[in-house]
Amino acid sequence: MTSSIQDKLKDIVALAKRRGFVYPCSEIYGGFANSYSFGPYGALLKKNIKDAWWRTFTQLRSDMVGLDGPILLHPKVWEASGHVAGFHDALVDCKSCKSRFRADHLIENALHREVEGLPLSEVTAIIHDNKIPCPKCKAVDWTDARQFNLMFHTPLKKTKNGEEEEIAYLRPETAQAIFIDFKNIIDTMRKRVPFGVAQMGKAFRNEITPGNFIFRVIEFEQMEIEYFIPPTGWESHFEQWLATMKEWCRLIGLKEEKLKLYEHPQDKLSHYSKRTVDILYEFPFGWSELYGLAYRTDFDLKQHAEHSKTKILYTDPETQEKYVPHVIEPTFGVERTFLALLCQSYEEQTLGEGDVRTVLHLPPTLAPIKVAVFPLMRKDGLAEIADAIFKALSPHFQAEYDEGGAIGKRYRRQDEIGTPFCVTIDYQTKEDGTVTLRHRDSMKQERVHKDELLTVIKNLMQTG
Ligand code: GAP
């Protein structure tokens, strides 16, 4: 049972493991830091998030197309994008216990002071002068701060004599594949600026993390949009996209009071951005970035044109004006959406003396399982009827059949994974063909004829 807000994350992590949403990575080998596996229900929740995003931003919009670019791109992409030269974290090592920390996090936590943008020598001096102790072993014995590039890399191939090898980077953002295929997309897709390209997929960053579960991991999924606009008038597109991102948050059920905006100060913007606004969510560990919106100007297309020596230009079909489009980038993290949804929907309800029900109030469209089907007993032909109902529902919804244990326990298990509807087949079903339909949030039960179940659940799914 939750005793404080801080414990809420622990309860969520425990539920995620207990109920097959998220497992620690490589657990049987002692674990692998900052990486997680998504279990059967986690995989479904993730898929539902991505399906909803793809439907919202590609299927329902005539100004958007999708792309599925590779994880490994030409190494020069990352030189052009600025990631080879500038995608760094300053890290320090504790010489005593050999733990490694992000220097900015170490200073922020100990001194409540921001150091972003300071030279390495100053960062080192702050740590030494203030005798900041190691959070793990309490020793004050630090290396100097050093820059570490966040990109993972892998040897690609060797030259004939086997001595040199080319380095390929695992993409740290999905965005670049869109920029380098911009020319292909305008040549093949008959799209007119303004239009956008959406992509989702894995990204990798060699991050040192403070252990906030799946909030910051080394392998994660992004859902990104690069929205191409004319060189002037970016402000209105930016505002429109901010409103659209807020609407997405509303659509997936994130409460407005749990969201706020953070405007990046001009002197702390990424090298490609002229304006960045983050949408923060109030996680149990505090307000932290959920999504981001950036005005990337024409930086990326120009960089790729220059580095690849290719003309990347758009010709306005009416005025014949040729220009390099500018870009508004709304970016969404899948794991952070997943975590925000778990935090938002997790509730421990006290129903009576010593009776606490844990329930995930996930929106029905995102819930891993939409309907669970139970025979009250295995015997007397009830299991056969239940199996037939499961087979009739499962082509339409992700359904689950469960015939083991007390019915109350089966309901509670489904509550914990956020299943909005449960159907129980009992002896009355044999008499009049009706089943019990139980609603997750209200726990209300009603009798519905089994032949009407599909229509009734379809309607309930639509009304939320
Ligand atoms: N293309 C722009 C870009 O990559 P970002 O703010 O670095 O911007 C975009 O990342 C989103 O990806 C973030 O808002 C967050 O949702 C997610 N994200 C970034 N790093 C992450 C990590 N280490 N683990 C989980 N999600 C991450």
Short mmCIF file of C-alpha atoms and ligand atoms in Angstrom, two decimals:
data_model
loop_
_atom_site.label_atom_id
_atom_site.label_comp_id
_atom_site.label_asym_id
_atom_site.label_seq_id
_atom_site.Cartn_x
_atom_site.Cartn_y
_atom_site.Cartn_z
CA MET A 1 0.00 0.00 0.00
CA THR A 2 1.33 3.45 -0.92
CA SER A 3 2.62 5.41 2.07
CA SER A 4 3.96 8.48 0.27
CA ILE A 5 4.17 10.04 -3.16
CA GLN A 6 7.80 8.84 -3.48
CA ASP A 7 6.70 5.27 -2.80
CA LYS A 8 4.24 5.49 -5.68
CA LEU A 9 7.01 4.83 -8.19
CA LYS A 10 8.09 1.76 -6.20
CA ASP A 11 4.51 0.47 -6.23
CA ILE A 12 4.25 1.05 -9.98
CA VAL A 13 7.59 -0.67 -10.65
CA ALA A 14 6.41 -3.62 -8.53
CA LEU A 15 3.09 -3.86 -10.35
CA ALA A 16 4.82 -3.56 -13.73
CA LYS A 17 6.98 -6.57 -12.89
CA ARG A 18 4.30 -8.59 -11.07
CA ARG A 19 1.80 -8.21 -13.85
CA GLY A 20 4.04 -8.65 -16.90
CA PHE A 21 4.40 -5.04 -18.09
CA VAL A 22 8.10 -4.34 -17.56
CA TYR A 23 10.93 -6.65 -16.49
CA PRO A 24 14.49 -5.62 -15.58
CA CYS A 25 16.77 -6.43 -18.52
CA SER A 26 18.85 -9.64 -18.42
CA GLU A 27 17.73 -10.33 -14.86
CA ILE A 28 19.04 -13.92 -14.76
CA TYR A 29 22.54 -12.54 -15.43
CA GLY A 30 22.30 -10.08 -12.57
CA GLY A 31 20.67 -7.29 -14.58
CA PHE A 32 21.87 -4.82 -17.18
CA ALA A 33 21.69 -1.20 -16.08
CA ASN A 34 19.30 1.29 -17.64
CA SER A 35 17.60 -1.22 -19.87
CA TYR A 36 14.24 -3.00 -19.56
CA SER A 37 12.20 -5.65 -21.29
CA PHE A 38 8.53 -5.09 -22.04
CA GLY A 39 6.53 -8.14 -20.96
CA PRO A 40 3.39 -9.43 -22.67
CA TYR A 41 1.07 -6.69 -21.36
CA GLY A 42 3.77 -4.02 -21.67
CA ALA A 43 4.32 -4.94 -25.30
CA LEU A 44 0.58 -4.56 -25.92
CA LEU A 45 0.37 -1.21 -24.13
CA LYS A 46 3.37 0.06 -26.10
CA LYS A 47 1.84 -1.13 -29.37
CA ASN A 48 -1.46 0.58 -28.54
CA ILE A 49 0.34 3.86 -27.78
CA LYS A 50 2.21 3.66 -31.10
CA ASP A 51 -0.91 2.67 -33.07
CA ALA A 52 -2.85 5.60 -31.57
CA TRP A 53 0.00 7.98 -32.43
CA TRP A 54 0.35 6.69 -35.99
CA ARG A 55 -3.41 6.91 -36.55
CA THR A 56 -3.59 10.44 -35.09
CA PHE A 57 -0.62 11.87 -36.96
CA THR A 58 -0.61 10.02 -40.27
CA GLN A 59 -3.90 8.22 -40.99
CA LEU A 60 -6.15 11.10 -39.95
CA ARG A 61 -4.09 13.86 -41.60
CA SER A 62 -3.70 14.53 -45.30
CA ASP A 63 -0.60 16.67 -44.69
CA MET A 64 1.48 13.86 -43.19
CA VAL A 65 3.24 10.75 -44.47
CA GLY A 66 5.16 8.05 -42.62
CA LEU A 67 8.72 6.76 -42.92
CA ASP A 68 10.60 3.78 -41.52
CA GLY A 69 14.30 4.59 -41.78
CA PRO A 70 17.19 2.41 -40.59
CA ILE A 71 18.87 2.52 -37.19
CA LEU A 72 22.33 2.55 -38.80
CA LEU A 73 22.81 5.46 -41.21
CA HIS A 74 25.87 6.62 -43.10
CA PRO A 75 28.37 7.78 -40.43
CA LYS A 76 28.61 11.20 -42.10
CA VAL A 77 24.96 11.84 -41.17
CA TRP A 78 26.03 12.30 -37.57
CA GLU A 79 28.90 14.59 -38.49
CA ALA A 80 26.51 16.77 -40.47
CA SER A 81 23.87 16.76 -37.75
CA GLY A 82 26.38 17.93 -35.12
CA HIS A 83 26.05 14.81 -32.97
CA VAL A 84 29.68 13.64 -33.39
CA ALA A 85 31.03 16.98 -32.25
CA GLY A 86 28.44 18.01 -29.71
CA PHE A 87 26.23 15.24 -28.34
CA HIS A 88 28.07 14.94 -25.04
CA ASP A 89 27.55 14.62 -21.31
CA ALA A 90 30.22 15.68 -18.82
CA LEU A 91 30.90 12.68 -16.59
CA VAL A 92 33.03 12.14 -13.47
CA ASP A 93 34.21 8.91 -11.85
CA CYS A 94 34.47 8.23 -8.16
CA LYS A 95 38.03 6.90 -7.79
CA SER A 96 37.07 5.09 -4.62
CA CYS A 97 34.06 2.97 -5.69
CA LYS A 98 34.48 3.40 -9.48
CA SER A 99 30.90 4.64 -9.96
CA ARG A 100 30.31 7.07 -12.79
CA PHE A 101 28.00 10.07 -12.58
CA ARG A 102 26.79 12.90 -14.77
CA ALA A 103 28.61 15.95 -13.46
CA ASP A 104 25.59 18.24 -13.88
CA HIS A 105 23.31 15.85 -11.94
CA LEU A 106 25.90 15.49 -9.19
CA ILE A 107 26.16 19.27 -8.76
CA GLU A 108 22.43 19.89 -9.13
CA ASN A 109 21.57 17.31 -6.47
CA ALA A 110 24.27 18.45 -4.02
CA LEU A 111 24.22 22.22 -4.53
CA HIS A 112 20.90 22.86 -6.33
CA ARG A 113 22.82 24.73 -8.96
CA GLU A 114 22.61 24.49 -12.76
CA VAL A 115 25.90 24.09 -14.62
CA GLU A 116 24.74 23.47 -18.18
CA GLY A 117 27.05 25.21 -20.66
CA LEU A 118 29.94 25.76 -18.22
CA PRO A 119 33.44 24.72 -19.40
CA LEU A 120 34.71 21.36 -18.10
CA SER A 121 37.42 23.00 -15.98
CA GLU A 122 34.79 25.01 -14.08
CA VAL A 123 32.57 21.96 -13.60
CA THR A 124 35.57 20.06 -12.17
CA ALA A 125 36.42 22.98 -9.89
CA ILE A 126 32.87 23.19 -8.51
CA ILE A 127 32.92 19.48 -7.59
CA HIS A 128 36.37 19.67 -5.99
CA ASP A 129 35.89 23.04 -4.22
CA ASN A 130 32.57 22.02 -2.71
CA LYS A 131 33.88 18.59 -1.69
CA ILE A 132 30.78 16.93 -3.08
CA PRO A 133 30.65 13.36 -1.71
CA CYS A 134 30.00 10.32 -3.91
CA PRO A 135 26.28 9.49 -3.63
CA LYS A 136 27.21 5.79 -3.45
CA CYS A 137 30.23 5.46 -1.14
CA LYS A 138 30.45 9.01 0.31
CA ALA A 139 34.15 9.35 -0.61
CA VAL A 140 35.37 12.70 -1.95
CA ASP A 141 37.81 11.47 -4.56
CA TRP A 142 36.80 12.47 -8.07
CA THR A 143 38.43 12.36 -11.48
CA ASP A 144 38.26 15.53 -13.53
CA ALA A 145 35.07 15.95 -15.56
CA ARG A 146 35.40 14.57 -19.09
CA GLN A 147 33.12 14.73 -22.11
CA PHE A 148 31.57 11.46 -23.24
CA ASN A 149 29.71 11.19 -26.49
CA LEU A 150 26.27 9.69 -25.95
CA MET A 151 26.19 7.78 -29.22
CA PHE A 152 26.81 4.03 -29.22
CA HIS A 153 28.93 2.88 -32.11
CA THR A 154 29.79 -0.37 -33.77
CA PRO A 155 32.57 -1.38 -36.18
CA LEU A 156 30.99 -1.58 -39.61
CA LYS A 157 33.50 -3.26 -41.88
CA LYS A 158 37.21 -3.58 -42.35
CA THR A 159 39.27 -2.44 -45.28
CA LYS A 160 41.00 -5.09 -47.38
CA ASN A 161 44.13 -5.19 -45.25
CA GLY A 162 41.93 -5.57 -42.17
CA GLU A 163 43.53 -2.71 -40.27
CA GLU A 164 41.02 0.09 -40.48
CA GLU A 165 37.43 -0.12 -39.58
CA GLU A 166 34.57 2.23 -40.19
CA ILE A 167 32.43 3.26 -37.28
CA ALA A 168 28.66 3.26 -37.59
CA TYR A 169 26.55 4.97 -34.94
CA LEU A 170 23.32 3.64 -33.52
CA ARG A 171 20.95 6.54 -34.09
CA PRO A 172 20.43 8.72 -31.01
CA GLU A 173 17.28 10.23 -32.59
CA THR A 174 14.98 9.07 -35.39
CA ALA A 175 14.81 12.55 -36.93
CA GLN A 176 17.88 12.38 -39.16
CA ALA A 177 16.52 9.58 -41.38
CA ILE A 178 13.69 11.95 -42.29
CA PHE A 179 16.03 14.79 -43.24
CA ILE A 180 18.25 12.62 -45.43
CA ASP A 181 15.20 11.19 -47.24
CA PHE A 182 13.51 14.57 -47.67
CA LYS A 183 14.46 14.70 -51.36
CA ASN A 184 13.13 11.18 -52.00
CA ILE A 185 9.89 12.01 -50.25
CA ILE A 186 9.18 15.18 -52.23
CA ASP A 187 10.16 13.41 -55.47
CA THR A 188 7.80 10.50 -54.82
CA MET A 189 4.90 11.67 -52.67
CA ARG A 190 3.34 14.76 -54.38
CA LYS A 191 3.33 16.62 -51.06
CA ARG A 192 3.31 20.40 -50.88
CA VAL A 193 4.93 22.41 -48.10
CA PRO A 194 3.67 22.62 -45.39
CA PHE A 195 3.68 18.88 -44.82
CA GLY A 196 5.17 16.50 -42.31
CA VAL A 197 6.92 13.17 -42.09
CA ALA A 198 6.30 10.92 -39.08
CA GLN A 199 8.55 8.15 -37.94
CA MET A 200 8.73 5.91 -34.92
CA GLY A 201 11.43 3.54 -33.89
CA LYS A 202 14.33 2.76 -31.61
CA ALA A 203 16.93 5.30 -30.57
CA PHE A 204 20.01 4.65 -28.43
CA ARG A 205 21.91 6.86 -25.99
CA ASN A 206 24.74 5.85 -23.69
CA GLU A 207 23.22 7.61 -20.69
CA ILE A 208 24.11 7.55 -17.04
CA THR A 209 20.77 7.63 -15.32
CA PRO A 210 19.53 8.36 -11.82
CA GLY A 211 17.35 5.24 -11.87
CA ASN A 212 13.88 6.53 -12.48
CA PHE A 213 12.70 3.25 -13.97
CA ILE A 214 12.01 3.55 -17.73
CA PHE A 215 12.16 7.37 -17.73
CA ARG A 216 15.73 7.50 -19.02
CA VAL A 217 17.05 4.35 -20.64
CA ILE A 218 19.82 3.53 -23.08
CA GLU A 219 17.50 1.99 -25.67
CA PHE A 220 14.11 3.61 -26.21
CA GLU A 221 11.55 4.42 -28.84
CA GLN A 222 10.78 7.82 -30.25
CA MET A 223 7.78 8.96 -32.26
CA GLU A 224 8.96 12.02 -34.17
CA ILE A 225 7.55 14.41 -36.72
CA GLU A 226 9.55 16.73 -38.93
CA TYR A 227 7.07 19.28 -40.25
CA PHE A 228 8.40 21.18 -43.27
CA ILE A 229 7.30 24.80 -43.62
CA PRO A 230 8.25 27.87 -45.73
CA PRO A 231 11.17 29.98 -44.45
CA THR A 232 8.87 32.60 -42.95
CA GLY A 233 5.95 32.34 -40.54
CA TRP A 234 7.26 29.56 -38.28
CA GLU A 235 5.68 31.09 -35.19
CA SER A 236 2.10 30.17 -36.10
CA HIS A 237 3.09 26.59 -37.03
CA PHE A 238 4.89 26.30 -33.70
CA GLU A 239 1.79 27.42 -31.78
CA GLN A 240 -0.43 25.07 -33.80
CA TRP A 241 1.83 22.12 -33.04
CA LEU A 242 1.93 22.98 -29.36
CA ALA A 243 -1.87 22.91 -29.32
CA THR A 244 -1.87 19.62 -31.27
CA MET A 245 0.55 18.03 -28.80
CA LYS A 246 -1.63 19.13 -25.87
CA GLU A 247 -4.62 17.64 -27.68
CA TRP A 248 -2.71 14.33 -28.01
CA CYS A 249 -2.07 14.35 -24.25
CA ARG A 250 -5.80 14.87 -23.69
CA LEU A 251 -6.62 12.08 -26.16
CA ILE A 252 -4.54 9.52 -24.26
CA GLY A 253 -6.04 10.61 -20.97
CA LEU A 254 -3.21 12.61 -19.36
CA LYS A 255 -4.74 15.13 -16.98
CA GLU A 256 -4.14 18.82 -17.64
CA GLU A 257 -3.08 19.55 -14.06
CA LYS A 258 -0.28 16.99 -14.42
CA LEU A 259 1.17 18.79 -17.45
CA LYS A 260 3.06 22.04 -17.79
CA LEU A 261 5.25 23.77 -20.34
CA TYR A 262 8.94 24.60 -20.01
CA GLU A 263 10.42 27.19 -22.36
CA HIS A 264 14.15 26.57 -22.91
CA PRO A 265 16.16 29.76 -22.29
CA GLN A 266 17.69 31.19 -25.50
CA ASP A 267 21.27 30.66 -24.27
CA LYS A 268 20.65 26.97 -23.50
CA LEU A 269 19.06 25.84 -26.75
CA SER A 270 20.40 22.83 -28.67
CA HIS A 271 22.71 23.75 -31.53
CA TYR A 272 19.92 23.28 -34.10
CA SER A 273 17.07 25.03 -32.33
CA LYS A 274 15.76 28.60 -32.28
CA ARG A 275 12.95 27.79 -29.88
CA THR A 276 12.23 24.70 -27.79
CA VAL A 277 9.31 24.08 -25.47
CA ASP A 278 9.09 20.89 -23.42
CA ILE A 279 5.84 19.41 -22.19
CA LEU A 280 6.57 18.29 -18.63
CA TYR A 281 4.63 15.66 -16.73
CA GLU A 282 4.48 15.47 -12.96
CA PHE A 283 6.03 12.04 -12.42
CA PRO A 284 6.36 10.71 -8.83
CA PHE A 285 10.00 11.93 -8.90
CA GLY A 286 9.00 15.45 -9.97
CA TRP A 287 8.21 17.50 -13.09
CA SER A 288 10.21 16.06 -15.98
CA GLU A 289 10.26 16.19 -19.76
CA LEU A 290 7.61 14.09 -21.43
CA TYR A 291 7.73 15.53 -24.96
CA GLY A 292 9.52 18.33 -26.82
CA LEU A 293 8.72 20.81 -29.55
CA ALA A 294 11.55 22.55 -31.41
CA TYR A 295 11.91 24.98 -34.28
CA ARG A 296 14.94 23.45 -36.02
CA THR A 297 15.07 26.17 -38.72
CA ASP A 298 16.69 24.96 -41.99
CA PHE A 299 19.73 23.75 -40.01
CA ASP A 300 19.49 20.01 -40.75
CA LEU A 301 18.57 20.17 -44.45
CA LYS A 302 21.34 22.74 -45.07
CA GLN A 303 23.89 20.68 -43.17
CA HIS A 304 23.03 17.54 -45.15
CA ALA A 305 23.08 19.47 -48.44
CA GLU A 306 26.55 20.78 -47.61
CA HIS A 307 28.04 17.53 -46.26
CA SER A 308 26.57 15.30 -48.99
CA LYS A 309 27.15 17.90 -51.74
CA THR A 310 23.54 17.36 -52.86
CA LYS A 311 21.01 20.06 -53.67
CA ILE A 312 18.16 19.77 -51.21
CA LEU A 313 15.60 22.30 -52.38
CA TYR A 314 11.86 22.54 -52.58
CA THR A 315 10.20 24.27 -55.53
CA ASP A 316 6.91 25.98 -54.80
CA PRO A 317 4.58 24.69 -57.55
CA GLU A 318 2.75 28.02 -57.85
CA THR A 319 5.48 30.64 -57.59
CA GLN A 320 8.35 28.39 -58.78
CA GLU A 321 10.35 29.82 -55.86
CA LYS A 322 13.11 27.44 -54.74
CA TYR A 323 13.99 27.30 -51.07
CA VAL A 324 15.24 25.10 -48.24
CA PRO A 325 12.22 24.37 -46.05
CA HIS A 326 12.33 25.10 -42.33
CA VAL A 327 11.28 22.52 -39.76
CA ILE A 328 9.05 22.32 -36.71
CA GLU A 329 9.77 19.14 -34.74
CA PRO A 330 7.26 17.66 -32.31
CA THR A 331 8.93 14.70 -30.58
CA PHE A 332 7.38 12.07 -28.32
CA GLY A 333 9.02 9.31 -26.27
CA VAL A 334 7.18 5.98 -26.11
CA GLU A 335 8.63 4.89 -22.73
CA ARG A 336 7.82 8.23 -21.13
CA THR A 337 4.26 8.07 -22.47
CA PHE A 338 4.03 4.53 -21.07
CA LEU A 339 5.34 5.65 -17.67
CA ALA A 340 3.08 8.72 -17.53
CA LEU A 341 0.09 6.50 -18.34
CA LEU A 342 1.00 4.04 -15.58
CA CYS A 343 1.47 6.89 -13.07
CA GLN A 344 -1.77 8.56 -14.19
CA SER A 345 -3.90 5.43 -14.08
CA TYR A 346 -2.54 3.67 -10.98
CA GLU A 347 -4.88 3.74 -8.00
CA GLU A 348 -5.12 1.83 -4.73
CA GLN A 349 -8.75 1.92 -3.60
CA THR A 350 -9.74 0.98 -0.08
CA LEU A 351 -13.02 -0.87 -0.48
CA GLY A 352 -13.46 -2.05 3.09
CA GLU A 353 -11.56 -3.10 6.18
CA GLY A 354 -8.24 -4.55 4.91
CA ASP A 355 -9.54 -4.71 1.35
CA VAL A 356 -7.44 -2.67 -1.06
CA ARG A 357 -8.06 -2.91 -4.79
CA THR A 358 -5.22 -1.91 -7.12
CA VAL A 359 -6.55 -0.73 -10.43
CA LEU A 360 -5.12 0.79 -13.60
CA HIS A 361 -7.66 3.21 -15.05
CA LEU A 362 -6.13 3.04 -18.53
CA PRO A 363 -8.19 4.47 -21.40
CA PRO A 364 -9.93 1.44 -22.98
CA THR A 365 -8.29 2.03 -26.38
CA LEU A 366 -4.83 1.79 -24.78
CA ALA A 367 -5.50 -1.00 -22.28
CA PRO A 368 -3.51 -4.15 -23.19
CA ILE A 369 -6.55 -6.42 -22.81
CA LYS A 370 -9.99 -5.03 -23.66
CA VAL A 371 -12.10 -7.92 -22.42
CA ALA A 372 -11.43 -10.93 -20.21
CA VAL A 373 -13.71 -13.96 -20.45
CA PHE A 374 -14.27 -16.25 -17.44
CA PRO A 375 -16.35 -19.36 -16.94
CA LEU A 376 -17.58 -19.35 -13.33
CA MET A 377 -16.63 -23.05 -13.18
CA ARG A 378 -14.76 -25.29 -15.56
CA LYS A 379 -17.43 -27.97 -15.30
CA ASP A 380 -21.03 -28.33 -16.49
CA GLY A 381 -20.29 -27.02 -19.96
CA LEU A 382 -19.52 -23.45 -18.76
CA ALA A 383 -15.92 -23.59 -20.04
CA GLU A 384 -17.14 -24.55 -23.52
CA ILE A 385 -19.56 -21.60 -23.66
CA ALA A 386 -16.84 -19.24 -22.38
CA ASP A 387 -14.39 -20.55 -24.96
CA ALA A 388 -16.92 -19.94 -27.74
CA ILE A 389 -17.47 -16.36 -26.48
CA PHE A 390 -13.70 -15.79 -26.34
CA LYS A 391 -13.39 -17.03 -29.93
CA ALA A 392 -16.22 -14.72 -31.05
CA LEU A 393 -14.70 -11.63 -29.36
CA SER A 394 -10.99 -12.14 -29.98
CA PRO A 395 -10.99 -11.27 -33.72
CA HIS A 396 -12.34 -7.83 -32.72
CA PHE A 397 -10.51 -7.07 -29.46
CA GLN A 398 -7.45 -8.22 -27.61
CA ALA A 399 -9.23 -10.67 -25.30
CA GLU A 400 -8.05 -13.05 -22.61
CA TYR A 401 -9.51 -16.33 -21.41
CA ASP A 402 -8.99 -17.30 -17.77
CA GLU A 403 -10.64 -20.21 -16.04
CA GLY A 404 -8.49 -20.62 -12.90
CA GLY A 405 -9.26 -19.54 -9.33
CA ALA A 406 -11.98 -17.63 -7.51
CA ILE A 407 -13.90 -15.21 -9.71
CA GLY A 408 -13.14 -12.26 -7.38
CA LYS A 409 -9.41 -12.88 -7.73
CA ARG A 410 -9.74 -13.09 -11.49
CA TYR A 411 -11.49 -9.68 -11.52
CA ARG A 412 -8.78 -8.14 -9.33
CA ARG A 413 -6.05 -9.48 -11.60
CA GLN A 414 -7.69 -7.85 -14.60
CA ASP A 415 -8.14 -4.59 -12.59
CA GLU A 416 -4.38 -4.56 -12.03
CA ILE A 417 -3.65 -4.78 -15.75
CA GLY A 418 -6.33 -2.22 -16.61
CA THR A 419 -8.82 -4.47 -18.47
CA PRO A 420 -11.96 -2.34 -18.88
CA PHE A 421 -14.44 -5.22 -19.26
CA CYS A 422 -14.81 -8.72 -17.85
CA VAL A 423 -17.41 -11.25 -18.96
CA THR A 424 -18.47 -14.12 -16.70
CA ILE A 425 -20.37 -17.16 -17.91
CA ASP A 426 -22.46 -18.78 -15.16
CA TYR A 427 -25.38 -21.18 -14.75
CA GLN A 428 -27.90 -18.51 -15.78
CA THR A 429 -26.09 -18.32 -19.14
CA LYS A 430 -27.20 -21.89 -19.79
CA GLU A 431 -30.79 -20.93 -19.07
CA ASP A 432 -31.27 -17.59 -20.82
CA GLY A 433 -28.04 -16.93 -22.76
CA THR A 434 -27.06 -13.88 -20.65
CA VAL A 435 -23.61 -13.27 -19.16
CA THR A 436 -22.32 -10.87 -16.52
CA LEU A 437 -20.52 -7.83 -17.96
CA ARG A 438 -18.37 -6.22 -15.27
CA HIS A 439 -17.00 -2.67 -15.63
CA ARG A 440 -13.50 -2.04 -14.28
CA ASP A 441 -13.85 1.50 -12.92
CA SER A 442 -17.30 1.33 -11.32
CA MET A 443 -17.19 -2.46 -10.68
CA LYS A 444 -20.82 -2.31 -11.83
CA GLN A 445 -22.17 -5.60 -13.17
CA GLU A 446 -24.97 -6.02 -15.70
CA ARG A 447 -26.54 -8.93 -17.57
CA VAL A 448 -26.07 -8.83 -21.33
CA HIS A 449 -27.16 -11.46 -23.84
CA LYS A 450 -24.11 -13.23 -25.23
CA ASP A 451 -25.19 -12.53 -28.80
CA GLU A 452 -25.18 -8.79 -28.06
CA LEU A 453 -21.82 -8.69 -26.28
CA LEU A 454 -19.79 -7.68 -29.31
CA THR A 455 -22.02 -4.70 -30.13
CA VAL A 456 -22.29 -3.63 -26.48
CA ILE A 457 -18.50 -3.73 -25.93
CA LYS A 458 -17.81 -2.00 -29.26
CA ASN A 459 -20.14 0.85 -28.20
CA LEU A 460 -18.57 1.05 -24.75
CA MET A 461 -15.08 1.19 -26.29
CA GLN A 462 -16.13 4.14 -28.43
CA THR A 463 -17.66 6.09 -25.56
CA GLY A 464 -14.58 5.47 -23.43
N1 GAP B 1 14.91 14.76 -32.23
C1 GAP B 1 14.88 15.53 -31.05
C2 GAP B 1 15.21 14.76 -29.85
O1 GAP B 1 15.68 13.64 -29.92
P1 GAP B 1 15.14 14.83 -27.24
O2 GAP B 1 14.47 15.80 -26.32
O3 GAP B 1 16.56 14.52 -26.99
O4 GAP B 1 14.91 15.42 -28.71
C3 GAP B 1 12.97 13.44 -27.66
O5 GAP B 1 14.32 13.47 -27.24
C4 GAP B 1 12.11 12.62 -26.70
O6 GAP B 1 12.65 11.30 -26.60
C5 GAP B 1 12.07 13.15 -25.29
O7 GAP B 1 11.09 14.15 -25.14
C6 GAP B 1 11.73 11.90 -24.51
O8 GAP B 1 10.33 11.66 -24.54
C7 GAP B 1 12.43 10.80 -25.29
N2 GAP B 1 13.74 10.45 -24.70
C8 GAP B 1 14.92 11.09 -24.87
N3 GAP B 1 15.93 10.47 -24.24
C9 GAP B 1 15.38 9.38 -23.65
C10 GAP B 1 15.90 8.31 -22.85
N4 GAP B 1 17.20 8.22 -22.56
N5 GAP B 1 15.03 7.37 -22.40
C11 GAP B 1 13.72 7.44 -22.69
N6 GAP B 1 13.17 8.40 -23.46
C12 GAP B 1 13.98 9.36 -23.94
#
